[in-house]
Amino acid sequence: MKRFAAFPLFLLVWMGLTWSLHWQDLLAGVLVSLVVCLLVGRFVALSVLPMLSPRRIFWTLVYLPFFFYHCVRANLDVAYRVLHPDTPIRPGFIRVETTLPSRAARVILASSITLTPGTLAVDLVDSSLYIHWINVRGKTHADYHRAVVAPFERILKEIFR
Amino acid sequence: METLPLFIAIPLAVAFLFPVFEKLSLRRALLDGLAVLATAALLAGSLGLLAQPDRVYWIGGWAPPVTGINLVSDGLSRLMLVVVQAISFFSIVFSLRYMDRYSSRGFYYGLFFLLLAGMNGVVLTGDLFNLFVFIEIAAIASYALVAFGCESEELEASFKYLVLGSVSSAFILLGVGMLYNLTGTLNMAEVAAKAPALSGLPIMAMVGACFLFGFGLKAAMVPFHAWLPDAHPSAPAPISAMLSGVLIKAGGVYVLFRLFFSVFGMDLLYARVFMALGAVSMLIGVLLAVGQWDFKRLLAYHSISQMGYVLLSVGVGGEVLARGGPTPVAALAVFAGLFHLVNHAAFKSLLFLCSGSMEYVTGTRQLAEMGGLSRPMPLTGLACRVAALSISGIPPFNGFWSKLLIIIAIVQAGHYALAALTVLVSFLTLLSFIKVQRYALEGPLPELLRSVREAGLAMSLPLLALAALCLLGGLLLPLYAGALFTPAQEAMLSGLNYARAILGG
Amino acid sequence: MQATSESGGGLSPIVKTVARWMAGFILVFGLSVVLYGHLTPGGGFAGGVVLSAAFILVVLSHGRREVLQILSERAPTIYDGLAALAFLLLAVLGYAAGGFFLNFLPKGQPFQLWSGGIIPLCNLAIGVKVGACLFGVFAALAVFRHLHQRSA
Amino acid sequence: MTAILIGLFALLIFMIVACLIAIETRDLLSAVVCVGAAGFGLALADLLLSAPDLALTQMVVEFICVVVLIRVVVTRQDHTHETPKDTFALAAVVLCLGLFLAACGFTFAALRPFGAPLFAGPEPTMAGQYVAHGLPDTGAVNYVTSILLDFRGYDTLGEATVIFVSIIGAYAVLRSVGRIGHASHK
């Protein structure tokens, strides 16, 4: 049964794509979602039901604007560094430890870091994230963690608790 | 019951089934049985078609005004259909044993039936774009089959064939595109109805040139022949028989006849180009063949030369027609060309199958390494002799009669130099096949080949059947010419009336 | 970097996880392109390519070694053959109903999913076929390298 | 109209340049990238000529092909060899191409002008029939699909078969063992 966990998600995407509530479109959507679940359901295997708890939805809704804000800020920061005549950059690789429990949460963290300009998550080994950073500041892992990971991690921890 | 679509549907269905069958690990006998049964059914169907009148089948029920694609059964397509089915039947029977030497029988049969479906589609279609699509199916299947042994020479030959084949397909597509732009239709009959109005324009010469180049390359006429001597010998022997026996005809010469006689209307320029291409191919092909020591390569060069005969003869017929000469002469020339086309299918497939039979037991294709094979392999030796006599034009075999008719027609049309050339080429052909006889069948048996024996009945039967066809095809000509050749010859001579026959009115 | 595509080990866990999540949504999108081919731009050919993209994504991220354990060399050609056969079957069913490729099903109401008779079914067959085909080309080139045939 | 033409010519020149670089470069990976660029140009050209479905298909196919080719090229240590420049062959190719283009330029004047659709002409054409009969006779709203799968469904069967034969052929040629028993002497 686990492979059908993503069924409602697929159906939702289908309805978004077709943008219709006609019975034929819905029937086709149900069939398509079933087929897709059969094909790749065991790859996705998200535990969907716990995801629907109100607390999680609330924190997800908080996370989105927060992420957007960080994105814009980082954009401006990178633009400043690129346009500045001295190009004040200090590129380098850093390794940070994340305390997030599940792999899914770590991957979302890594994706958020990648989507934010200036930082790029290169690899994830167990709980260590390898990140390329355009302007490395600080000396210790704790510094890195505070600057790059902590803002996202705090909210993600709430979502995936 | 309308049977025309089945000539495409059956081979396609069989071809689609083979990958599935291979997964199911079915018994080999089942695969073989299905392949033989399908080709036999198609052969029977095509013979049954001979007794029926001309007709048009509109696919999908889209009758004129033309929106759909049509299949046409007229004399010329029925003739080609019978030849294709017959050669493919014999090749499949021969493959049953011969393909032991290759892996992946399922893929082999799949590609074989795709090749067959492609050729049937080309022969039956009445639509220009559809023609292109099915030519591509046949061509791609043949590229893969040429490389079926997976050895480096074969891959190289296949790659060369693929590059030149793609270039020719591009030109064909360009020609189809220009015709569509000019006439607003892809249906051959509608194009034929609109072609006379366009005939003076330079663009029509461009279209004609594109088609001549494209299909000339598929037919391996001489300036465009470079791929054939590599590609045809590289394939497994039954496939060589299919490629030389029918593919260069169905995918090349037949389409040239169909387009230039029925769609554009034969004029003096096209006829002269046909004659020139035919004469040059005839001469160069045989000159290149004489020096060959690889049996299959020698046969491949002869294919160029023999197809030159066909093109020359039909070109002479078209020339007589275009300049308003006597119709019986044109009819005789076209008839002789078509007769030689059928004969070539019979004796060239037979020769390739013989070469395959010898290669199967001796492991070599080099004439210098063979010798005395007619004693341990009496049936193959007999078949090989019949075919060699046939291709060299020795009476009473079929090649003699068709060459005789070609020479008579050319003389009657007044081209004495070409007639002399034809005789000369025939003599050179005889010379090169005397070499085959001398080195492969006669002489002492080499030490290495002491233990060879006939490869078995499954391989000998198709050889004997084709050898019988070579003998009887000439002797019994008056009996079946009316059913097979006369409608084809009429279809070609009636020219642009093709449009009226299909669209009615 | 952990990238070990040389040895067939696949990419980093980030890519693997995201690829797994995305594959399902790409399939849903591809199937919608296929099924709505008669209503919107798209159809079997475009949608089939999208379908194959989902599988190629998973294979690319997970690497050869992991894939070879679940994927048989024959799978692409079999689905290819079966889908082509389904398309031909539609044509032959039309033949039984009166004409080769006859559109024998009711045409339905325009702009609804069930319209155009056999057209959506043909699109579906072509979509599966093209998807299997493109994935087969990818698998033959990138995963199998050399095919080991049984001699049937 | 002129804007479209200018854009189209720019794209064509871009595609030709990309193809030439792809042929001439010694690095396989760069060649693949150039081929991808040419395909992307083709997708844009389709979009300019208002053929969104073609553009969609072309785009997706291009992405997949480039990804597949890169995947294949990256792990191979193939090097292209420097072939000696054959001046005569080059001259012959340029001459043939020049003659062909000259013939095209001379004869293409008779073709329908660019942008004049076949279905809008005064005389009855196939395209006109499709536009007139597409929706009522097939029930498909998308004319392209109605042509592809109903009027010319047989052609589409052929095209699907072309793809099928290509992959079957590729699988047949990629076998590791072609022959069983003794190989033929060369």
mmCIF file of C-alpha atoms in Angstrom, chain A residues 31-106:
data_model
loop_
_atom_site.group_PDB
_atom_site.id
_atom_site.type_symbol
_atom_site.label_atom_id
_atom_site.label_comp_id
_atom_site.label_asym_id
_atom_site.label_seq_id
_atom_site.Cartn_x
_atom_site.Cartn_y
_atom_site.Cartn_z
ATOM 1 C CA LEU A 31 -6.405 6.247 -13.761
ATOM 2 C CA VAL A 32 -3.202 8.109 -14.616
ATOM 3 C CA SER A 33 -2.320 8.603 -10.954
ATOM 4 C CA LEU A 34 -2.891 4.914 -10.270
ATOM 5 C CA VAL A 35 -0.648 3.927 -13.175
ATOM 6 C CA VAL A 36 2.073 6.335 -12.113
ATOM 7 C CA CYS A 37 1.866 5.028 -8.543
ATOM 8 C CA LEU A 38 2.276 1.497 -9.830
ATOM 9 C CA LEU A 39 5.273 2.518 -11.922
ATOM 10 C CA VAL A 40 7.277 4.726 -9.599
ATOM 11 C CA GLY A 41 5.294 4.729 -6.344
ATOM 12 C CA ARG A 42 7.941 2.788 -4.491
ATOM 13 C CA PHE A 43 10.562 5.340 -5.497
ATOM 14 C CA VAL A 44 8.570 8.259 -4.121
ATOM 15 C CA ALA A 45 7.149 6.544 -1.017
ATOM 16 C CA LEU A 46 6.536 9.762 0.859
ATOM 17 C CA SER A 47 4.561 9.341 4.019
ATOM 18 C CA VAL A 48 1.828 11.661 2.941
ATOM 19 C CA LEU A 49 -0.740 11.395 5.712
ATOM 20 C CA PRO A 50 1.436 12.826 8.491
ATOM 21 C CA MET A 51 2.343 15.600 6.077
ATOM 22 C CA LEU A 52 -1.243 16.780 6.192
ATOM 23 C CA SER A 53 -1.249 17.668 9.879
ATOM 24 C CA PRO A 54 -2.198 21.335 10.494
ATOM 25 C CA ARG A 55 1.039 22.081 12.325
ATOM 26 C CA ARG A 56 3.117 21.026 9.373
ATOM 27 C CA ILE A 57 1.006 22.911 6.874
ATOM 28 C CA PHE A 58 1.337 25.993 9.041
ATOM 29 C CA TRP A 59 5.140 25.744 9.196
ATOM 30 C CA THR A 60 5.311 25.031 5.449
ATOM 31 C CA LEU A 61 3.362 28.207 4.823
ATOM 32 C CA VAL A 62 5.794 30.062 7.059
ATOM 33 C CA TYR A 63 8.766 28.515 5.300
ATOM 34 C CA LEU A 64 7.809 29.608 1.801
ATOM 35 C CA PRO A 65 7.862 33.410 2.306
ATOM 36 C CA PHE A 66 10.885 33.045 4.559
ATOM 37 C CA PHE A 67 12.730 31.201 1.830
ATOM 38 C CA PHE A 68 11.614 33.756 -0.713
ATOM 39 C CA TYR A 69 12.956 36.578 1.459
ATOM 40 C CA HIS A 70 16.333 34.876 1.815
ATOM 41 C CA CYS A 71 16.430 34.243 -1.904
ATOM 42 C CA VAL A 72 15.873 37.896 -2.754
ATOM 43 C CA ARG A 73 18.402 39.033 -0.175
ATOM 44 C CA ALA A 74 21.025 36.640 -1.517
ATOM 45 C CA ASN A 75 20.288 37.757 -5.054
ATOM 46 C CA LEU A 76 20.977 41.359 -4.147
ATOM 47 C CA ASP A 77 24.098 40.316 -2.276
ATOM 48 C CA VAL A 78 25.500 38.412 -5.242
ATOM 49 C CA ALA A 79 24.594 41.214 -7.625
ATOM 50 C CA TYR A 80 26.467 43.643 -5.374
ATOM 51 C CA ARG A 81 29.536 41.431 -5.348
ATOM 52 C CA VAL A 82 29.516 40.970 -9.084
ATOM 53 C CA LEU A 83 28.999 44.633 -9.913
ATOM 54 C CA HIS A 84 31.432 45.990 -7.316
ATOM 55 C CA PRO A 85 34.717 47.009 -9.030
ATOM 56 C CA ASP A 86 36.772 44.956 -6.543
ATOM 57 C CA THR A 87 34.518 41.868 -6.813
ATOM 58 C CA PRO A 88 34.777 41.163 -3.095
ATOM 59 C CA ILE A 89 34.431 37.394 -3.212
ATOM 60 C CA ARG A 90 36.166 34.655 -1.309
ATOM 61 C CA PRO A 91 35.002 31.362 -2.853
ATOM 62 C CA GLY A 92 35.576 28.079 -1.097
ATOM 63 C CA PHE A 93 34.104 24.787 0.047
ATOM 64 C CA ILE A 94 32.713 24.336 3.526
ATOM 65 C CA ARG A 95 31.360 21.357 5.390
ATOM 66 C CA VAL A 96 28.517 21.731 7.856
ATOM 67 C CA GLU A 97 26.729 19.237 10.031
ATOM 68 C CA THR A 98 22.969 19.355 9.989
ATOM 69 C CA THR A 99 20.837 18.123 12.814
ATOM 70 C CA LEU A 100 17.813 17.391 10.671
ATOM 71 C CA PRO A 101 16.621 13.838 11.247
ATOM 72 C CA SER A 102 15.245 12.518 7.957
ATOM 73 C CA ARG A 103 16.864 12.280 4.554
ATOM 74 C CA ALA A 104 13.938 14.056 2.924
ATOM 75 C CA ALA A 105 14.436 17.046 5.219
ATOM 76 C CA ARG A 106 18.160 17.134 4.482
#
